[in-house]
Coordinates of C-alpha atoms in Angstrom, one line a residue:
M1 CA 22.6 -10.6 9.0
A2 CA 20.3 -13.4 9.2
T3 CA 18.5 -14.7 6.3
L4 CA 14.7 -13.9 6.6
T5 CA 12.0 -15.1 4.2
Y6 CA 9.7 -12.4 2.7
A7 CA 6.5 -12.3 0.4
V8 CA 5.9 -9.3 -1.9
T9 CA 2.7 -8.8 -4.0
G10 CA 3.0 -7.3 -7.4
V11 CA 6.6 -8.1 -8.0
A12 CA 6.5 -8.1 -11.7
S13 CA 7.0 -4.2 -12.0
G14 CA 7.2 -1.1 -10.0
I15 CA 7.7 -0.8 -6.4
G16 CA 7.5 -4.6 -5.9
A17 CA 10.2 -5.7 -8.3
E18 CA 12.5 -2.9 -6.6
L19 CA 11.6 -4.3 -3.4
A20 CA 12.3 -7.8 -4.4
Q21 CA 15.9 -6.7 -5.8
V22 CA 16.5 -4.7 -2.4
L23 CA 15.6 -7.7 -0.5
K24 CA 17.7 -10.3 -2.5
A25 CA 20.4 -7.7 -1.9
Q26 CA 20.2 -7.9 1.7
G27 CA 20.7 -11.6 1.5
H28 CA 16.7 -12.8 2.0
R29 CA 14.7 -15.4 0.6
V30 CA 11.7 -13.7 -1.4
L31 CA 8.6 -15.2 -2.5
G32 CA 6.9 -13.3 -5.3
F33 CA 3.2 -12.9 -6.2
D34 CA 1.9 -11.5 -9.2
I35 CA -0.6 -12.0 -12.0
R36 CA 2.0 -11.9 -14.4
D37 CA 5.0 -14.6 -14.3
T38 CA 8.5 -13.1 -13.4
A39 CA 11.7 -14.6 -11.9
A40 CA 13.6 -11.7 -11.4
N41 CA 15.3 -11.6 -7.9
L42 CA 12.9 -14.1 -6.6
D43 CA 13.3 -17.6 -5.1
R44 CA 10.2 -18.7 -5.8
F45 CA 7.2 -17.4 -8.0
I46 CA 3.4 -18.1 -7.0
P47 CA 0.5 -17.0 -9.5
L48 CA -1.7 -14.4 -7.8
D49 CA -4.9 -12.5 -9.3
L50 CA -6.3 -10.6 -6.4
N51 CA -9.5 -10.1 -8.6
D52 CA -10.1 -13.7 -8.2
P53 CA -11.1 -15.4 -4.8
V54 CA -10.4 -18.6 -5.9
S55 CA -6.9 -17.6 -6.9
I56 CA -6.2 -15.8 -3.7
A57 CA -7.2 -19.0 -1.6
H58 CA -5.0 -21.2 -3.8
A59 CA -1.9 -18.9 -3.6
A60 CA -2.1 -18.6 0.3
R61 CA -2.5 -22.5 0.4
I62 CA 0.5 -23.5 -1.4
V63 CA 3.0 -21.2 0.3
G64 CA 3.9 -24.0 2.7
E65 CA 6.7 -22.3 4.6
P66 CA 7.0 -19.8 7.2
L67 CA 7.4 -16.1 6.7
D68 CA 9.1 -13.2 8.4
G69 CA 7.1 -10.6 6.4
L70 CA 4.6 -10.0 3.9
C71 CA 4.4 -6.7 1.7
N72 CA 1.0 -6.1 0.0
N73 CA 2.2 -3.8 -2.9
A74 CA 0.1 -5.0 -5.8
G75 CA -2.6 -2.2 -7.0
L76 CA -4.2 -0.6 -9.6
P77 CA -4.3 3.0 -10.4
P78 CA -7.6 5.3 -10.9
R79 CA -8.4 4.1 -14.4
L80 CA -11.9 4.6 -16.1
G81 CA -13.3 1.4 -16.4
L82 CA -11.7 -0.8 -13.5
E83 CA -13.7 0.7 -10.7
E84 CA -14.6 -2.8 -9.3
T85 CA -11.4 -4.1 -9.6
I86 CA -9.4 -1.4 -8.1
L87 CA -11.7 -1.9 -4.7
Q88 CA -11.2 -5.7 -5.0
V89 CA -7.4 -5.5 -5.6
N90 CA -6.3 -2.9 -3.8
Y91 CA -8.2 -3.4 -0.5
L92 CA -10.9 -6.3 -0.4
G93 CA -8.7 -8.6 -2.1
T94 CA -5.6 -7.9 -0.5
R95 CA -7.3 -8.0 2.9
A96 CA -8.5 -11.3 1.9
F97 CA -4.9 -12.6 0.8
T98 CA -3.8 -11.3 4.0
G99 CA -5.8 -13.2 6.0
A100 CA -5.1 -16.4 4.3
M101 CA -1.5 -15.7 4.6
M102 CA -1.7 -15.3 8.5
R103 CA -1.0 -19.0 9.0
W104 CA 2.5 -18.9 7.4
L105 CA 3.5 -15.5 9.5
R106 CA 6.2 -16.5 12.3
P107 CA 5.8 -14.5 15.6
G108 CA 7.7 -11.1 15.1
A109 CA 6.7 -10.9 11.4
S110 CA 5.9 -7.5 9.8
V111 CA 2.9 -6.8 7.4
V112 CA 3.8 -3.7 5.3
N113 CA 0.7 -2.5 3.2
L114 CA 1.0 -0.1 0.2
A115 CA -1.4 2.8 0.6
S116 CA -1.2 6.3 -1.4
R117 CA -1.1 9.6 -0.7
A118 CA -4.4 9.7 -2.3
G119 CA -5.7 7.9 0.8
Q120 CA -4.8 10.9 3.3
G121 CA -8.4 12.1 3.4
W122 CA -9.3 9.1 5.3
R123 CA -10.8 11.3 8.1
D124 CA -13.8 12.2 5.6
G125 CA -14.0 9.1 4.2
V126 CA -14.2 6.5 7.8
E127 CA -18.0 6.0 7.2
Q128 CA -17.6 4.9 3.3
V129 CA -14.6 2.8 4.5
R130 CA -17.0 1.1 7.0
R131 CA -19.7 0.4 4.3
L132 CA -16.9 -0.9 1.7
S133 CA -15.7 -3.2 4.5
E134 CA -18.6 -4.9 4.7
I135 CA -18.8 -6.4 1.4
R136 CA -17.5 -10.0 1.6
R137 CA -18.4 -11.3 -2.1
R138 CA -16.8 -10.0 -5.3
D139 CA -20.3 -10.0 -6.9
D140 CA -21.8 -6.9 -4.5
I141 CA -18.8 -4.5 -5.4
A142 CA -20.7 -3.4 -8.2
R143 CA -23.9 -2.8 -6.3
F144 CA -21.8 -0.6 -3.9
I145 CA -20.4 1.5 -6.5
A146 CA -23.7 2.2 -7.9
L147 CA -25.3 3.0 -4.6
E148 CA -22.3 5.4 -3.5
G149 CA -22.3 7.0 -6.9
I150 CA -18.5 7.1 -7.2
D151 CA -16.3 7.0 -10.1
A152 CA -12.8 5.5 -10.6
T153 CA -10.7 8.2 -9.1
R154 CA -12.8 8.0 -6.0
C155 CA -12.6 4.2 -6.0
Y156 CA -9.0 4.5 -6.0
N157 CA -8.9 7.2 -3.2
L158 CA -11.2 4.9 -1.1
S159 CA -9.4 1.8 -1.4
K160 CA -6.1 3.7 -0.4
E161 CA -8.2 5.4 2.7
A162 CA -9.3 1.7 3.5
V163 CA -5.9 0.4 3.5
I164 CA -4.8 3.2 5.8
L165 CA -7.4 2.7 8.0
W166 CA -7.3 -1.1 8.1
A167 CA -3.7 -1.2 9.3
I168 CA -4.9 1.1 12.1
A169 CA -8.0 -1.0 13.1
E170 CA -5.7 -4.3 13.0
T171 CA -2.8 -2.8 15.2
E172 CA -3.9 -4.4 18.7
A173 CA -5.2 -7.8 17.3
M174 CA -1.8 -8.2 15.4
I175 CA 0.1 -7.2 18.8
A176 CA -1.8 -9.9 20.3
R177 CA -0.6 -12.5 17.5
G178 CA 2.7 -11.2 18.1
L179 CA 2.7 -9.6 14.6
R180 CA 2.5 -5.9 13.5
M181 CA 1.1 -4.2 10.4
N182 CA 1.8 -0.7 9.0
S183 CA 0.9 1.0 5.7
L184 CA 3.1 3.3 3.4
S185 CA 1.8 6.3 1.4
P186 CA 3.8 7.2 -1.7
G187 CA 3.2 10.1 -3.5
A188 CA 4.0 11.1 -7.2
I189 CA 6.5 8.2 -7.6
A190 CA 7.5 7.7 -11.3
T191 CA 6.5 4.3 -12.1
G192 CA 4.9 2.7 -15.2
I193 CA 1.3 4.0 -14.1
F194 CA 2.6 7.7 -13.3
G195 CA 0.5 9.0 -16.1
D196 CA -2.5 7.5 -14.7
F197 CA -2.3 9.5 -11.9
Q198 CA -1.5 12.8 -13.8
K199 CA -4.5 12.2 -15.5
A200 CA -6.6 11.7 -12.8
F201 CA -5.3 14.4 -10.5
G202 CA -4.3 16.9 -13.2
E203 CA -2.7 20.2 -12.3
V204 CA -2.3 19.0 -8.6
V205 CA 0.5 16.3 -9.6
A206 CA 2.4 19.0 -11.6
R207 CA 2.4 21.6 -8.9
N208 CA 3.5 19.1 -6.1
I209 CA 6.4 17.8 -8.0
A210 CA 7.5 21.2 -9.0
R211 CA 7.5 22.2 -5.3
A212 CA 9.3 19.0 -4.4
G213 CA 12.0 19.3 -7.3
R214 CA 11.4 16.0 -8.8
P215 CA 9.0 12.8 -8.7
G216 CA 9.8 9.9 -6.1
T217 CA 11.4 6.4 -7.5
P218 CA 10.4 3.1 -6.9
R219 CA 13.7 2.3 -5.2
E220 CA 13.1 5.1 -2.6
V221 CA 9.7 3.3 -1.9
A222 CA 11.1 0.0 -1.8
E223 CA 14.1 0.9 0.6
T224 CA 11.6 2.3 3.1
A225 CA 9.2 -1.1 2.6
A226 CA 12.4 -3.0 3.1
F227 CA 13.0 -1.3 6.3
L228 CA 9.5 -1.7 7.8
L229 CA 9.7 -5.3 7.1
S230 CA 12.8 -5.8 9.0
P231 CA 13.2 -6.5 12.8
A232 CA 15.1 -3.1 12.9
S233 CA 11.6 -1.3 12.6
G234 CA 10.0 -3.4 15.4
W235 CA 8.6 -0.8 17.4
I236 CA 6.8 0.8 14.6
K237 CA 3.0 -0.6 14.6
G238 CA -0.1 0.9 13.2
A239 CA 1.5 3.8 11.5
D240 CA 1.0 5.4 8.2
I241 CA 4.4 6.4 6.9
A242 CA 4.5 9.5 3.8
I243 CA 6.9 8.8 1.1
D244 CA 6.1 12.0 -0.8
G245 CA 9.1 14.4 -1.1
G246 CA 7.4 16.8 1.4
M247 CA 4.0 17.2 -0.7
G248 CA 1.9 16.3 2.4
A249 CA 3.9 18.9 4.2
F250 CA 3.6 21.6 1.6
N251 CA -0.3 21.1 1.6
L252 CA -0.8 21.0 5.4
S253 CA 1.5 24.2 5.8
D254 CA -0.6 26.0 3.2
A255 CA -3.8 24.7 4.7
L256 CA -2.9 26.0 8.1
D257 CA -1.1 29.1 7.1
L258 CA 2.3 27.7 8.8
R259 CA 4.4 30.1 6.9
S260 CA 5.0 32.7 9.8
I261 CA 6.6 29.9 12.3
G262 CA 9.3 28.9 9.7
L263 CA 12.8 30.2 10.0
R264 CA 13.1 33.8 8.6
P265 CA 15.9 34.8 6.2
E266 CA 17.8 36.7 8.8
D267 CA 17.9 33.6 11.0
V268 CA 19.8 31.7 8.7
Q269 CA 23.4 31.6 9.1
P270 CA 25.7 32.0 5.9

C-alpha cells in the first residue's frame, strides 16, 4: 500500500485520536490539528483553534505539503453556554478551515466531515442552515442565535444539519476540482463527551442504545472514516453515511410502520 498523507482535526481525543492511530497503522503520514497539544500517532502536530479565525488562517498557511485527504473531526457537544462556539467550531470554522486547506489537497483527495445522527432532521432545517451559512464574521453569531431564538441543543443539531447539507452542496464543485467530500453521521458513540448527549437528548439516547444493544465505539467510526479517506472509496461522493448501530433504521421503521414487511417468524429457517 502506498504511503498517503492525511490531515485530521480534533486528534487529541475521541474519534480523532482513534483515526490517527488507524491511519498510522495503515502506514500513512498523519498531520494532526487540535487546540490541545498531542504527539500520539502523528508525524506532525499543528495547533488549531476553530473558534479563532486568525488561528484557522495560520494553521492552514503553514501546512506546506500536499495532502491526500482531510478529516474534519473537531467539534463540540450540545453544552449550555457554548452556543456561539458550537456553531463556529462545528460548522463555520470548519468550513473556513477547509477552504483555506484546499490549496494543499492533491487531485483525488478526499474530504470527510463528521456530522451526527442529530443532524438527520436537515430536511426541516434547510432555510435555517441557509441563514447560518450567510455568516462570515465570528462577531455575528451571537446576533444570529438571538434572532433565531435557539438553545445549545438546537445549535448543535443545526451545526450538524449544516455539515450534511454542505457536503451535498459542495459535491459538484469538488468533482470539478478533482476532489470529493462526504459526511459521516455517528450516533451514540462512547466518547468522553457522551454524557453531554445523554443530558441533551435524555431518554431517546437510552432507548436507542437499548434497541441497538450497546453504544458505538470511536474505533468503529474511525475505521469508516479511514475508508472514506482512502482511494478505495473513490466513487462515494456527496454522501452522508450513518454509523449508528441501526438507530436511524429503528426510528424510520417506527415512523413508516414497516413491521409488516419484515420476515415473519415462520419465514426464518432453524
